[in-house]
Amino acid sequence: MFGIQGRLTLLFVVIVTLVLGISGTYAQYSLGHELEVSSQRLRQGVLTRLQTSLPSALWDLDKAKVDNIVAAEMMPPELVSIRVYDTSVGLFSGKLRNDNGTISSIENDAAVGGTPVVADLAYRDSGAAGAALKPVIVGRVVVNFSRAQIDATLAAEVRRKVTEVLLLDLILVAALALSLRIVFDPLKQLRDGLFDLATRGSDEVEELPDNRHDELGEVIRGFNAIQRKVKSNIQRIREAEDEARKSAQATAKAMDDLRRTQESLLQAERLASLGGLVAGVAHEINTPVGIALTSASVLMEATEKVQASVEGGNIKKSDITRYLETASESTRLIMNNAYRAAHLIHSFKQIAVDQVSEARRRFELRDYINEVVSSLQPKLKKTRLAVSIVCPPDIMMDSYPGALAQVITNLTLNCVEHAFDPEDEGRIEIGVAQQGDWIEMRVTDNGKGIAPDMLDKVFDPFVTTRRGQGGTGLGLNIVFNLIAKQFGGSITVSSVLGQGASFVLRMPCVTPADDSALHADARLHA
């Protein structure tokens, strides 16, 4: 991986190289411009001097003088050749710089390298009176200049700059490598320490040496302090985890105990409901049985009197008539109260058997609701409440009648206990409607209603407004569990305070088999 140290070194090298490159480019441009200007001045000076000195010598056809003048001008190395042409004879004189730097004469008009510059040679002669005459062109001079010197100078300058940049880069890399080690060596120690801290299996703290007395030494001392703090935190976290694990185990045990207690309370509530039903039915049966017993006693007494009169031989028609009236009334009372007791026993027997066995069977819904309400008459007769049942005939259900009896009983008694005061008159209506394969049952009252803050909690366990007055808060929770788990349906409640409450139950006409199995499994674990 290309580290920070390498990136910083590369960045500095690039910056220095760019700065030196820009500076060298500008210096190269300036040098080239200066060399061009100097070369231009040289050309101009050479041509000026040649145009000044050569015309008179050429006019006089003094070849020696012309050669001397040309040889003198060939001293600068930029000059490749100088050729002087006469107007009549052609090449008059010329000098050429050889490759080895020596100067030789030009014997023929061969091609010469370099850049040629041509200038005319004009001779001016003064008359007898000293007046200047018109210039006469006596020849021309061709000077070949070379750029090799300029190119060599520029190339040498480029090589010098490149060498300078490379040397500076090398010096910079070496300096950075040495100087950045002061920073990055401690950072590497910190990195290794962090990796070791992250991967270390033991709780031992291996502190880094903190003998430095600069900012990095402070950082290392801070890291060592962090290591000690982390060790302390880890120790506290482990202790907290141990405590949390113990608390979780205790909570799980408490939840198991609470679940078992709740299941026991639910079972006890259902048995208590059945016990209340038994007590109420027993009390209700006591009246017709007592009347029948009294009527039988009166009939037996009247029979004994008639029998005594017959045996004494003094029986009268009025005695027989009075006996027949007594027997007829007694028989009517005995029959009516015996039928009433038999009806109560039949209703109680069916409801009690259903609640105890929890067997599944087919039953007609309206008749079964009437039987359940009849079994509640011992409690309802003590109130001023009227219970009405609105249910179409011939609605058949394949379900658990005992559980349904428990639901209707709990909802009805919930209305009796919570919706009305003991002396209030009221109405409880149980309405049933069939919607395809589903049954919708509404249990509605015109009592006090449910407070808004309690409306969302009525189906929660142990929620009651009669805490300490005999209320356990399990009645509606039992209803919710039975409807949801055993019948595979749903129950909702709506209420306006002061205008009563309405419980809406939706359940299938045929309870799903899976829900039955689920309920049976729940009973086995209870």
Short mmCIF file of C-alpha atoms in Angstrom, two decimals:
data_model
loop_
_atom_site.label_atom_id
_atom_site.label_comp_id
_atom_site.label_asym_id
_atom_site.label_seq_id
_atom_site.Cartn_x
_atom_site.Cartn_y
_atom_site.Cartn_z
CA MET A 1 0.00 0.00 0.00
CA PHE A 2 1.26 3.46 -0.91
CA GLY A 3 1.48 5.11 2.50
CA ILE A 4 1.12 8.71 3.61
CA GLN A 5 4.89 9.13 3.77
CA GLY A 6 5.28 8.03 0.16
CA ARG A 7 2.38 10.23 -0.96
CA LEU A 8 3.81 13.26 0.84
CA THR A 9 7.25 12.64 -0.70
CA LEU A 10 5.72 12.26 -4.16
CA LEU A 11 3.66 15.40 -3.64
CA PHE A 12 6.67 17.47 -2.61
CA VAL A 13 8.76 16.08 -5.48
CA VAL A 14 6.01 16.87 -7.98
CA ILE A 15 5.60 20.40 -6.59
CA VAL A 16 9.33 21.11 -6.62
CA THR A 17 9.70 19.59 -10.09
CA LEU A 18 6.83 21.69 -11.40
CA VAL A 19 8.18 24.87 -9.84
CA LEU A 20 11.70 24.24 -11.13
CA GLY A 21 10.33 23.17 -14.52
CA ILE A 22 8.30 26.37 -14.84
CA SER A 23 11.26 28.44 -13.67
CA GLY A 24 13.63 26.61 -16.07
CA THR A 25 11.20 27.02 -18.96
CA TYR A 26 11.00 30.75 -18.33
CA ALA A 27 14.82 30.98 -18.01
CA GLN A 28 15.21 28.95 -21.21
CA TYR A 29 12.83 31.25 -23.01
CA SER A 30 14.68 34.33 -21.70
CA LEU A 31 18.06 32.87 -22.68
CA GLY A 32 16.84 31.99 -26.14
CA HIS A 33 15.45 35.48 -26.59
CA GLU A 34 18.75 37.01 -25.44
CA LEU A 35 20.73 34.77 -27.77
CA GLU A 36 18.46 35.68 -30.68
CA VAL A 37 18.88 39.38 -29.95
CA SER A 38 22.65 38.98 -29.62
CA SER A 39 22.75 37.03 -32.89
CA GLN A 40 20.72 39.73 -34.59
CA ARG A 41 23.09 42.42 -33.32
CA LEU A 42 26.04 40.36 -34.51
CA ARG A 43 24.57 40.02 -37.98
CA GLN A 44 23.75 43.69 -38.16
CA GLY A 45 27.26 44.68 -36.97
CA VAL A 46 29.04 42.34 -39.39
CA LEU A 47 27.00 43.56 -42.37
CA THR A 48 27.46 47.19 -41.36
CA ARG A 49 31.21 46.84 -41.05
CA LEU A 50 31.47 44.92 -44.30
CA GLN A 51 29.36 47.47 -46.14
CA THR A 52 31.62 50.19 -44.79
CA SER A 53 35.07 48.70 -45.39
CA LEU A 54 34.65 46.49 -48.44
CA PRO A 55 33.35 48.97 -51.12
CA SER A 56 36.56 51.04 -51.37
CA ALA A 57 38.83 47.94 -51.44
CA LEU A 58 36.60 46.32 -54.02
CA TRP A 59 36.57 49.56 -56.04
CA ASP A 60 40.36 49.48 -56.06
CA LEU A 61 40.30 45.73 -56.78
CA ASP A 62 42.62 45.26 -53.82
CA LYS A 63 42.14 41.52 -53.19
CA ALA A 64 44.62 41.39 -50.32
CA LYS A 65 42.77 44.09 -48.46
CA VAL A 66 39.45 42.39 -49.10
CA ASP A 67 40.83 39.06 -47.81
CA ASN A 68 42.13 40.74 -44.69
CA ILE A 69 38.79 42.45 -44.02
CA VAL A 70 36.88 39.17 -44.55
CA ALA A 71 39.32 37.20 -42.37
CA ALA A 72 38.97 39.76 -39.58
CA GLU A 73 35.15 39.42 -39.62
CA MET A 74 35.31 35.59 -39.50
CA MET A 75 36.44 35.64 -35.86
CA PRO A 76 32.94 35.11 -34.26
CA PRO A 77 32.06 31.38 -34.31
CA GLU A 78 28.53 32.12 -35.51
CA LEU A 79 29.88 33.00 -38.99
CA VAL A 80 30.08 30.07 -41.40
CA SER A 81 31.31 31.92 -44.45
CA ILE A 82 31.71 35.36 -46.05
CA ARG A 83 31.71 35.66 -49.85
CA VAL A 84 32.40 38.91 -51.71
CA TYR A 85 31.18 39.19 -55.31
CA ASP A 86 32.36 41.76 -57.82
CA THR A 87 29.88 43.01 -60.40
CA SER A 88 32.13 42.03 -63.26
CA VAL A 89 34.19 38.99 -62.28
CA GLY A 90 31.80 37.20 -59.90
CA LEU A 91 33.35 35.65 -56.74
CA PHE A 92 36.09 37.98 -55.76
CA SER A 93 37.03 36.69 -52.30
CA GLY A 94 35.65 34.36 -49.65
CA LYS A 95 36.38 32.64 -46.37
CA LEU A 96 34.83 29.39 -44.97
CA ARG A 97 34.87 27.98 -41.44
CA ASN A 98 35.64 24.27 -41.55
CA ASP A 99 34.19 21.62 -39.27
CA ASN A 100 37.34 21.63 -37.16
CA GLY A 101 37.11 25.41 -36.64
CA THR A 102 39.86 26.44 -39.08
CA ILE A 103 39.25 29.10 -41.71
CA SER A 104 40.04 28.51 -45.36
CA SER A 105 39.54 30.45 -48.58
CA ILE A 106 36.66 29.70 -50.92
CA GLU A 107 37.86 28.92 -54.40
CA ASN A 108 34.51 28.26 -56.07
CA ASP A 109 30.94 29.19 -55.53
CA ALA A 110 29.90 25.91 -53.93
CA ALA A 111 26.94 25.50 -51.56
CA VAL A 112 27.62 26.59 -48.00
CA GLY A 113 25.62 25.71 -44.91
CA GLY A 114 24.00 28.17 -42.53
CA THR A 115 21.56 30.97 -43.08
CA PRO A 116 22.73 33.35 -45.86
CA VAL A 117 22.34 37.12 -45.58
CA VAL A 118 22.98 39.19 -48.75
CA ALA A 119 23.86 42.90 -48.77
CA ASP A 120 24.90 45.20 -51.62
CA LEU A 121 28.24 47.05 -51.53
CA ALA A 122 27.92 50.70 -52.61
CA TYR A 123 30.92 52.91 -53.28
CA ARG A 124 30.68 56.69 -52.83
CA ASP A 125 33.33 58.96 -54.35
CA SER A 126 33.60 62.71 -53.86
CA GLY A 127 34.14 65.06 -56.84
CA ALA A 128 36.83 67.70 -57.42
CA ALA A 129 34.78 70.28 -55.65
CA GLY A 130 34.29 67.90 -52.73
CA ALA A 131 30.63 67.28 -53.46
CA ALA A 132 29.29 63.75 -52.90
CA LEU A 133 28.37 61.78 -55.99
CA LYS A 134 25.65 59.19 -56.41
CA PRO A 135 26.63 55.77 -54.84
CA VAL A 136 27.82 53.11 -57.28
CA ILE A 137 27.07 49.38 -56.58
CA VAL A 138 30.44 47.70 -56.92
CA GLY A 139 29.39 44.24 -55.69
CA ARG A 140 27.63 42.29 -53.01
CA VAL A 141 28.52 40.32 -49.95
CA VAL A 142 26.89 37.05 -48.82
CA VAL A 143 27.30 36.15 -45.13
CA ASN A 144 26.22 32.69 -43.85
CA PHE A 145 25.38 32.60 -40.17
CA SER A 146 25.03 29.37 -38.13
CA ARG A 147 22.51 28.68 -35.27
CA ALA A 148 24.58 25.82 -33.95
CA GLN A 149 26.08 27.99 -31.24
CA ILE A 150 22.67 29.15 -30.06
CA ASP A 151 21.25 25.60 -30.16
CA ALA A 152 24.25 24.25 -28.27
CA THR A 153 23.94 26.93 -25.62
CA LEU A 154 20.22 26.23 -25.20
CA ALA A 155 20.79 22.45 -25.08
CA ALA A 156 23.50 22.90 -22.48
CA GLU A 157 21.17 25.08 -20.43
CA VAL A 158 18.44 22.41 -20.66
CA ARG A 159 20.86 19.74 -19.50
CA ARG A 160 21.97 21.94 -16.66
CA LYS A 161 18.40 22.61 -15.55
CA VAL A 162 17.43 18.92 -15.77
CA THR A 163 20.48 17.97 -13.75
CA GLU A 164 19.62 20.65 -11.22
CA VAL A 165 16.02 19.43 -10.91
CA LEU A 166 17.11 15.81 -10.49
CA LEU A 167 19.67 16.72 -7.87
CA LEU A 168 17.16 18.85 -5.99
CA ASP A 169 14.58 16.03 -6.17
CA LEU A 170 17.09 13.54 -4.83
CA ILE A 171 18.08 15.90 -2.05
CA LEU A 172 14.39 16.56 -1.29
CA VAL A 173 13.56 12.83 -1.21
CA ALA A 174 16.47 12.14 1.09
CA ALA A 175 15.58 15.08 3.33
CA LEU A 176 11.93 14.08 3.49
CA ALA A 177 12.78 10.44 4.14
CA LEU A 178 14.89 11.49 7.09
CA SER A 179 12.62 14.23 8.40
CA LEU A 180 9.30 12.38 8.00
CA ARG A 181 10.69 9.43 9.94
CA ILE A 182 10.61 11.69 12.97
CA VAL A 183 6.81 11.81 12.58
CA PHE A 184 5.94 8.50 10.98
CA ASP A 185 8.02 6.17 13.13
CA PRO A 186 5.98 7.07 16.24
CA LEU A 187 2.82 6.86 14.13
CA LYS A 188 3.79 3.35 13.05
CA GLN A 189 4.26 2.46 16.69
CA LEU A 190 0.79 3.83 17.40
CA ARG A 191 -0.63 1.84 14.48
CA ASP A 192 0.98 -1.38 15.67
CA GLY A 193 -0.26 -0.63 19.17
CA LEU A 194 -3.83 -0.13 17.91
CA PHE A 195 -3.75 -3.37 15.93
CA ASP A 196 -2.37 -5.18 18.92
CA LEU A 197 -5.02 -3.64 21.16
CA ALA A 198 -7.76 -4.66 18.72
CA THR A 199 -6.54 -8.25 18.29
CA ARG A 200 -5.08 -8.93 21.70
CA GLY A 201 -6.74 -11.84 23.44
CA SER A 202 -5.60 -11.09 26.98
CA ASP A 203 -6.36 -8.15 29.22
CA GLU A 204 -2.71 -7.16 29.56
CA VAL A 205 -1.84 -3.59 28.57
CA GLU A 206 1.42 -3.28 26.64
CA GLU A 207 2.20 0.42 26.79
CA LEU A 208 4.33 2.12 24.16
CA PRO A 209 7.58 3.82 25.22
CA ASP A 210 6.81 7.45 26.02
CA ASN A 211 10.33 8.88 26.44
CA ARG A 212 9.81 11.53 23.78
CA HIS A 213 9.38 15.13 24.94
CA ASP A 214 7.52 16.57 21.97
CA GLU A 215 3.97 16.58 20.63
CA LEU A 216 4.21 12.96 19.48
CA GLY A 217 5.31 11.97 22.96
CA GLU A 218 2.10 13.54 24.27
CA VAL A 219 0.13 11.54 21.71
CA ILE A 220 1.81 8.30 22.80
CA ARG A 221 1.14 9.07 26.45
CA GLY A 222 -2.48 9.76 25.54
CA PHE A 223 -2.67 6.42 23.70
CA ASN A 224 -1.31 4.60 26.73
CA ALA A 225 -3.91 6.34 28.88
CA ILE A 226 -6.61 5.27 26.41
CA GLN A 227 -5.36 1.66 26.61
CA ARG A 228 -5.69 1.72 30.37
CA LYS A 229 -9.15 3.29 30.08
CA VAL A 230 -10.22 0.70 27.51
CA LYS A 231 -9.06 -2.12 29.77
CA SER A 232 -11.05 -0.62 32.63
CA ASN A 233 -14.13 -0.25 30.41
CA ILE A 234 -13.80 -3.82 29.12
CA GLN A 235 -13.62 -5.07 32.67
CA ARG A 236 -16.73 -3.09 33.62
CA ILE A 237 -18.54 -4.28 30.47
CA ARG A 238 -17.73 -7.90 31.28
CA GLU A 239 -18.98 -7.44 34.81
CA ALA A 240 -22.13 -5.77 33.43
CA GLU A 241 -22.58 -8.62 30.93
CA ASP A 242 -22.30 -11.15 33.73
CA GLU A 243 -24.86 -9.25 35.75
CA ALA A 244 -27.10 -8.89 32.68
CA ARG A 245 -26.79 -12.62 31.98
CA LYS A 246 -27.75 -13.44 35.56
CA SER A 247 -30.62 -10.94 35.38
CA ALA A 248 -31.77 -12.43 32.07
CA GLN A 249 -31.78 -15.90 33.59
CA ALA A 250 -33.69 -14.62 36.61
CA THR A 251 -36.10 -12.78 34.31
CA ALA A 252 -36.64 -15.89 32.19
CA LYS A 253 -37.33 -17.92 35.31
CA ALA A 254 -39.70 -15.23 36.57
CA MET A 255 -41.45 -15.17 33.18
CA ASP A 256 -41.87 -18.95 33.28
CA ASP A 257 -43.27 -18.70 36.78
CA LEU A 258 -45.54 -15.85 35.70
CA ARG A 259 -46.73 -17.83 32.67
CA ARG A 260 -47.50 -20.83 34.78
CA THR A 261 -49.24 -18.61 37.31
CA GLN A 262 -51.24 -16.93 34.57
CA GLU A 263 -52.26 -20.28 33.12
CA SER A 264 -53.29 -21.42 36.59
CA LEU A 265 -55.25 -18.20 37.11
CA LEU A 266 -56.96 -18.61 33.74
CA GLN A 267 -57.91 -22.19 34.57
CA ALA A 268 -59.04 -21.11 38.04
CA GLU A 269 -61.12 -18.32 36.52
CA ARG A 270 -62.85 -20.74 34.20
CA LEU A 271 -63.44 -23.18 37.04
CA ALA A 272 -64.67 -20.33 39.22
CA SER A 273 -67.10 -19.37 36.48
CA LEU A 274 -68.31 -22.95 36.34
CA GLY A 275 -68.53 -23.02 40.15
CA GLY A 276 -70.61 -19.86 40.12
CA LEU A 277 -72.84 -21.46 37.52
CA VAL A 278 -73.23 -24.54 39.75
CA ALA A 279 -74.07 -22.42 42.78
CA GLY A 280 -76.57 -20.31 40.86
CA VAL A 281 -78.30 -23.30 39.28
CA ALA A 282 -78.41 -25.10 42.62
CA HIS A 283 -80.03 -22.06 44.21
CA GLU A 284 -82.44 -21.70 41.30
CA ILE A 285 -83.45 -25.39 41.44
CA ASN A 286 -84.06 -25.13 45.18
CA THR A 287 -87.26 -23.04 44.64
CA PRO A 288 -89.17 -25.34 42.26
CA VAL A 289 -88.02 -28.42 44.21
CA GLY A 290 -89.22 -26.82 47.45
CA ILE A 291 -92.58 -25.94 45.92
CA ALA A 292 -92.97 -29.46 44.53
CA LEU A 293 -92.06 -30.94 47.94
CA THR A 294 -94.56 -28.68 49.72
CA SER A 295 -97.28 -29.54 47.19
CA ALA A 296 -96.52 -33.26 47.61
CA SER A 297 -96.77 -32.88 51.42
CA VAL A 298 -100.14 -31.11 51.13
CA LEU A 299 -101.39 -33.84 48.74
CA MET A 300 -100.17 -36.58 51.07
CA GLU A 301 -101.89 -34.95 54.08
CA ALA A 302 -105.16 -34.57 52.13
CA THR A 303 -104.89 -38.19 50.98
CA GLU A 304 -104.40 -39.40 54.59
CA LYS A 305 -107.51 -37.48 55.70
CA VAL A 306 -109.66 -38.92 52.91
CA GLN A 307 -108.31 -42.40 53.60
CA ALA A 308 -109.18 -42.04 57.33
CA SER A 309 -112.69 -40.89 56.47
CA VAL A 310 -113.14 -43.86 54.13
CA GLU A 311 -111.96 -46.30 56.79
CA GLY A 312 -114.28 -44.68 59.39
CA GLY A 313 -117.21 -44.95 57.05
CA ASN A 314 -118.13 -41.30 57.39
CA ILE A 315 -116.82 -40.01 54.05
CA LYS A 316 -118.79 -37.15 52.58
CA LYS A 317 -119.17 -35.86 49.09
CA SER A 318 -117.76 -32.48 50.14
CA ASP A 319 -114.63 -34.24 51.49
CA ILE A 320 -114.12 -35.99 48.17
CA THR A 321 -114.68 -32.76 46.23
CA ARG A 322 -112.25 -30.86 48.47
CA TYR A 323 -109.68 -33.65 48.10
CA LEU A 324 -109.96 -33.63 44.34
CA GLU A 325 -109.42 -29.84 44.25
CA THR A 326 -106.38 -30.16 46.50
CA ALA A 327 -104.99 -33.06 44.45
CA SER A 328 -105.52 -31.20 41.19
CA GLU A 329 -103.75 -28.01 42.44
CA SER A 330 -100.96 -29.98 44.09
CA THR A 331 -100.43 -32.08 40.98
CA ARG A 332 -100.30 -28.95 38.81
CA LEU A 333 -97.75 -27.32 41.10
CA ILE A 334 -95.67 -30.48 41.28
CA MET A 335 -95.69 -30.90 37.49
CA ASN A 336 -94.90 -27.25 36.71
CA ASN A 337 -92.04 -26.99 39.21
CA ALA A 338 -90.67 -30.41 38.30
CA TYR A 339 -90.65 -29.36 34.62
CA ARG A 340 -88.95 -26.10 35.57
CA ALA A 341 -86.30 -27.94 37.61
CA ALA A 342 -85.80 -30.46 34.82
CA HIS A 343 -85.31 -27.65 32.30
CA LEU A 344 -82.76 -25.92 34.53
CA ILE A 345 -80.95 -29.21 35.11
CA HIS A 346 -80.92 -29.97 31.39
CA SER A 347 -79.50 -26.53 30.50
CA PHE A 348 -76.94 -26.67 33.28
CA LYS A 349 -75.96 -30.23 32.39
CA GLN A 350 -75.31 -29.34 28.74
CA ILE A 351 -73.37 -26.15 29.57
CA ALA A 352 -71.38 -27.81 32.35
CA VAL A 353 -70.49 -30.85 30.23
CA ASP A 354 -69.40 -28.57 27.36
CA GLN A 355 -67.20 -26.43 29.61
CA VAL A 356 -65.56 -29.40 31.29
CA SER A 357 -64.99 -31.60 28.25
CA GLU A 358 -64.32 -28.89 25.65
CA ALA A 359 -65.38 -31.38 22.97
CA ARG A 360 -66.05 -30.26 19.43
CA ARG A 361 -69.49 -30.89 17.92
CA ARG A 362 -72.15 -29.40 15.69
CA PHE A 363 -74.86 -27.35 17.39
CA GLU A 364 -77.62 -24.91 16.57
CA LEU A 365 -76.43 -21.46 17.63
CA ARG A 366 -79.66 -19.74 18.71
CA ASP A 367 -80.81 -22.60 20.98
CA TYR A 368 -77.36 -22.84 22.52
CA ILE A 369 -77.23 -19.11 23.28
CA ASN A 370 -80.66 -19.41 24.92
CA GLU A 371 -79.39 -22.26 27.08
CA VAL A 372 -76.33 -20.26 28.13
CA VAL A 373 -78.46 -17.23 29.02
CA SER A 374 -80.89 -19.49 30.90
CA SER A 375 -77.98 -20.83 32.98
CA LEU A 376 -77.16 -17.20 33.89
CA GLN A 377 -80.66 -16.43 35.15
CA PRO A 378 -79.75 -17.01 38.81
CA LYS A 379 -77.42 -13.99 38.57
CA LEU A 380 -79.53 -11.98 36.14
CA LYS A 381 -82.70 -12.23 38.24
CA LYS A 382 -80.96 -10.31 41.02
CA THR A 383 -80.55 -7.33 38.70
CA ARG A 384 -82.88 -5.03 36.79
CA LEU A 385 -81.31 -5.92 33.46
CA ALA A 386 -83.05 -7.43 30.46
CA VAL A 387 -81.14 -9.73 28.10
CA SER A 388 -82.46 -10.04 24.55
CA ILE A 389 -81.23 -12.48 21.91
CA VAL A 390 -81.51 -11.60 18.22
CA CYS A 391 -80.32 -14.61 16.25
CA PRO A 392 -81.75 -16.19 13.08
CA PRO A 393 -82.74 -19.86 13.41
CA ASP A 394 -80.92 -22.76 11.76
CA ILE A 395 -77.41 -21.25 12.07
CA MET A 396 -75.25 -24.30 12.59
CA MET A 397 -71.72 -24.20 13.97
CA ASP A 398 -69.06 -26.91 14.01
CA SER A 399 -66.97 -25.70 16.91
CA TYR A 400 -66.45 -25.83 20.67
CA PRO A 401 -69.71 -25.05 22.47
CA GLY A 402 -68.08 -25.04 25.89
CA ALA A 403 -65.62 -22.36 24.84
CA LEU A 404 -68.46 -20.37 23.24
CA ALA A 405 -70.47 -20.66 26.47
CA GLN A 406 -67.43 -19.31 28.33
CA VAL A 407 -67.22 -16.36 25.89
CA ILE A 408 -70.93 -15.48 26.16
CA THR A 409 -70.89 -15.92 29.93
CA ASN A 410 -67.84 -13.68 30.43
CA LEU A 411 -69.14 -10.96 28.09
CA THR A 412 -72.59 -10.96 29.70
CA LEU A 413 -71.30 -10.94 33.27
CA ASN A 414 -68.76 -8.28 32.31
CA CYS A 415 -71.70 -6.06 31.29
CA VAL A 416 -73.53 -6.89 34.53
CA GLU A 417 -70.54 -6.11 36.75
CA HIS A 418 -68.99 -3.10 34.96
CA ALA A 419 -71.60 -1.44 32.76
CA PHE A 420 -74.32 -0.91 35.38
CA ASP A 421 -74.65 -0.05 39.05
CA PRO A 422 -76.58 -2.56 41.17
CA GLU A 423 -79.87 -0.60 41.04
CA ASP A 424 -79.65 0.52 37.39
CA GLU A 425 -82.10 -0.61 34.78
CA GLY A 426 -80.48 -1.61 31.52
CA ARG A 427 -80.47 -3.73 28.43
CA ILE A 428 -78.01 -6.28 27.11
CA GLU A 429 -78.47 -7.45 23.55
CA ILE A 430 -76.81 -10.47 21.92
CA GLY A 431 -77.16 -10.11 18.16
CA VAL A 432 -75.96 -12.66 15.62
CA ALA A 433 -75.69 -12.35 11.83
CA GLN A 434 -74.31 -14.88 9.35
CA GLN A 435 -72.00 -13.51 6.63
CA GLY A 436 -71.16 -16.36 4.30
CA ASP A 437 -69.00 -18.84 6.18
CA TRP A 438 -68.50 -16.43 9.08
CA ILE A 439 -70.55 -15.50 12.12
CA GLU A 440 -70.64 -11.94 13.48
CA MET A 441 -71.87 -11.70 17.07
CA ARG A 442 -72.46 -8.36 18.81
CA VAL A 443 -72.82 -8.09 22.58
CA THR A 444 -74.11 -4.56 23.23
CA ASP A 445 -75.20 -2.75 26.38
CA ASN A 446 -76.53 0.75 27.15
CA GLY A 447 -74.53 1.17 30.32
CA LYS A 448 -71.72 3.45 31.46
CA GLY A 449 -69.33 2.79 28.58
CA ILE A 450 -65.56 2.39 28.73
CA ALA A 451 -63.14 5.24 29.42
CA PRO A 452 -60.96 6.16 26.39
CA ASP A 453 -57.72 5.46 28.29
CA MET A 454 -58.95 1.92 29.08
CA LEU A 455 -60.33 1.11 25.63
CA ASP A 456 -57.01 -0.23 24.28
CA LYS A 457 -56.31 -2.26 27.44
CA VAL A 458 -59.57 -4.12 28.07
CA PHE A 459 -58.24 -7.39 26.62
CA ASP A 460 -54.94 -7.24 28.52
CA PRO A 461 -54.57 -9.65 31.46
CA PHE A 462 -55.15 -8.32 35.00
CA VAL A 463 -56.69 -5.07 33.75
CA THR A 464 -59.83 -4.26 35.79
CA THR A 465 -61.66 -1.26 37.20
CA ARG A 466 -62.78 -3.29 40.23
CA ARG A 467 -59.42 -4.07 41.77
CA GLY A 468 -60.00 -5.11 45.39
CA GLN A 469 -63.75 -5.62 44.77
CA GLY A 470 -63.57 -9.14 43.39
CA GLY A 471 -62.40 -8.28 39.87
CA THR A 472 -59.44 -10.30 38.55
CA GLY A 473 -59.06 -8.64 35.15
CA LEU A 474 -58.96 -12.02 33.39
CA GLY A 475 -62.51 -12.31 32.02
CA LEU A 476 -62.02 -10.39 28.77
CA ASN A 477 -58.47 -11.75 28.38
CA ILE A 478 -59.95 -15.27 28.42
CA VAL A 479 -62.49 -14.15 25.79
CA PHE A 480 -59.75 -12.70 23.57
CA ASN A 481 -57.60 -15.84 23.81
CA LEU A 482 -60.52 -18.16 23.07
CA ILE A 483 -61.71 -16.15 20.06
CA ALA A 484 -58.22 -15.67 18.60
CA LYS A 485 -56.60 -19.02 19.36
CA GLN A 486 -59.42 -21.56 19.57
CA PHE A 487 -62.00 -20.16 17.14
CA GLY A 488 -59.51 -18.55 14.72
CA GLY A 489 -61.51 -15.30 14.80
CA SER A 490 -61.21 -11.74 16.05
CA ILE A 491 -62.83 -9.47 18.63
CA THR A 492 -63.00 -5.68 18.74
CA VAL A 493 -64.60 -3.22 21.13
CA SER A 494 -66.04 0.25 20.65
CA SER A 495 -67.53 2.53 23.25
CA VAL A 496 -68.68 6.08 23.94
CA LEU A 497 -68.47 7.08 27.58
CA GLY A 498 -71.99 7.20 29.04
CA GLN A 499 -73.57 5.50 26.00
CA GLY A 500 -72.60 1.86 26.51
CA ALA A 501 -70.17 -0.47 24.80
CA SER A 502 -70.25 -2.94 21.91
CA PHE A 503 -68.12 -6.08 21.53
CA VAL A 504 -67.97 -7.43 17.96
CA LEU A 505 -66.90 -11.06 17.51
CA ARG A 506 -66.09 -12.58 14.10
CA MET A 507 -65.50 -16.33 13.84
CA PRO A 508 -65.91 -19.00 11.19
CA CYS A 509 -68.94 -21.30 11.21
CA VAL A 510 -66.49 -24.23 11.03
CA THR A 511 -63.53 -23.78 13.32
CA PRO A 512 -60.24 -24.62 11.53
CA ALA A 513 -58.71 -27.93 12.58
CA ASP A 514 -55.30 -26.34 13.11
CA ASP A 515 -56.72 -24.03 15.76
CA SER A 516 -58.27 -27.03 17.46
CA ALA A 517 -54.94 -28.81 17.53
CA LEU A 518 -53.28 -25.66 18.80
CA HIS A 519 -55.80 -25.37 21.63
CA ALA A 520 -55.43 -29.03 22.55
CA ASP A 521 -51.67 -28.60 22.66
CA ALA A 522 -52.07 -25.52 24.85
CA ARG A 523 -54.25 -27.51 27.28
CA LEU A 524 -51.64 -30.25 27.47
CA HIS A 525 -48.97 -27.73 28.42
CA ALA A 526 -51.17 -25.90 30.92
#
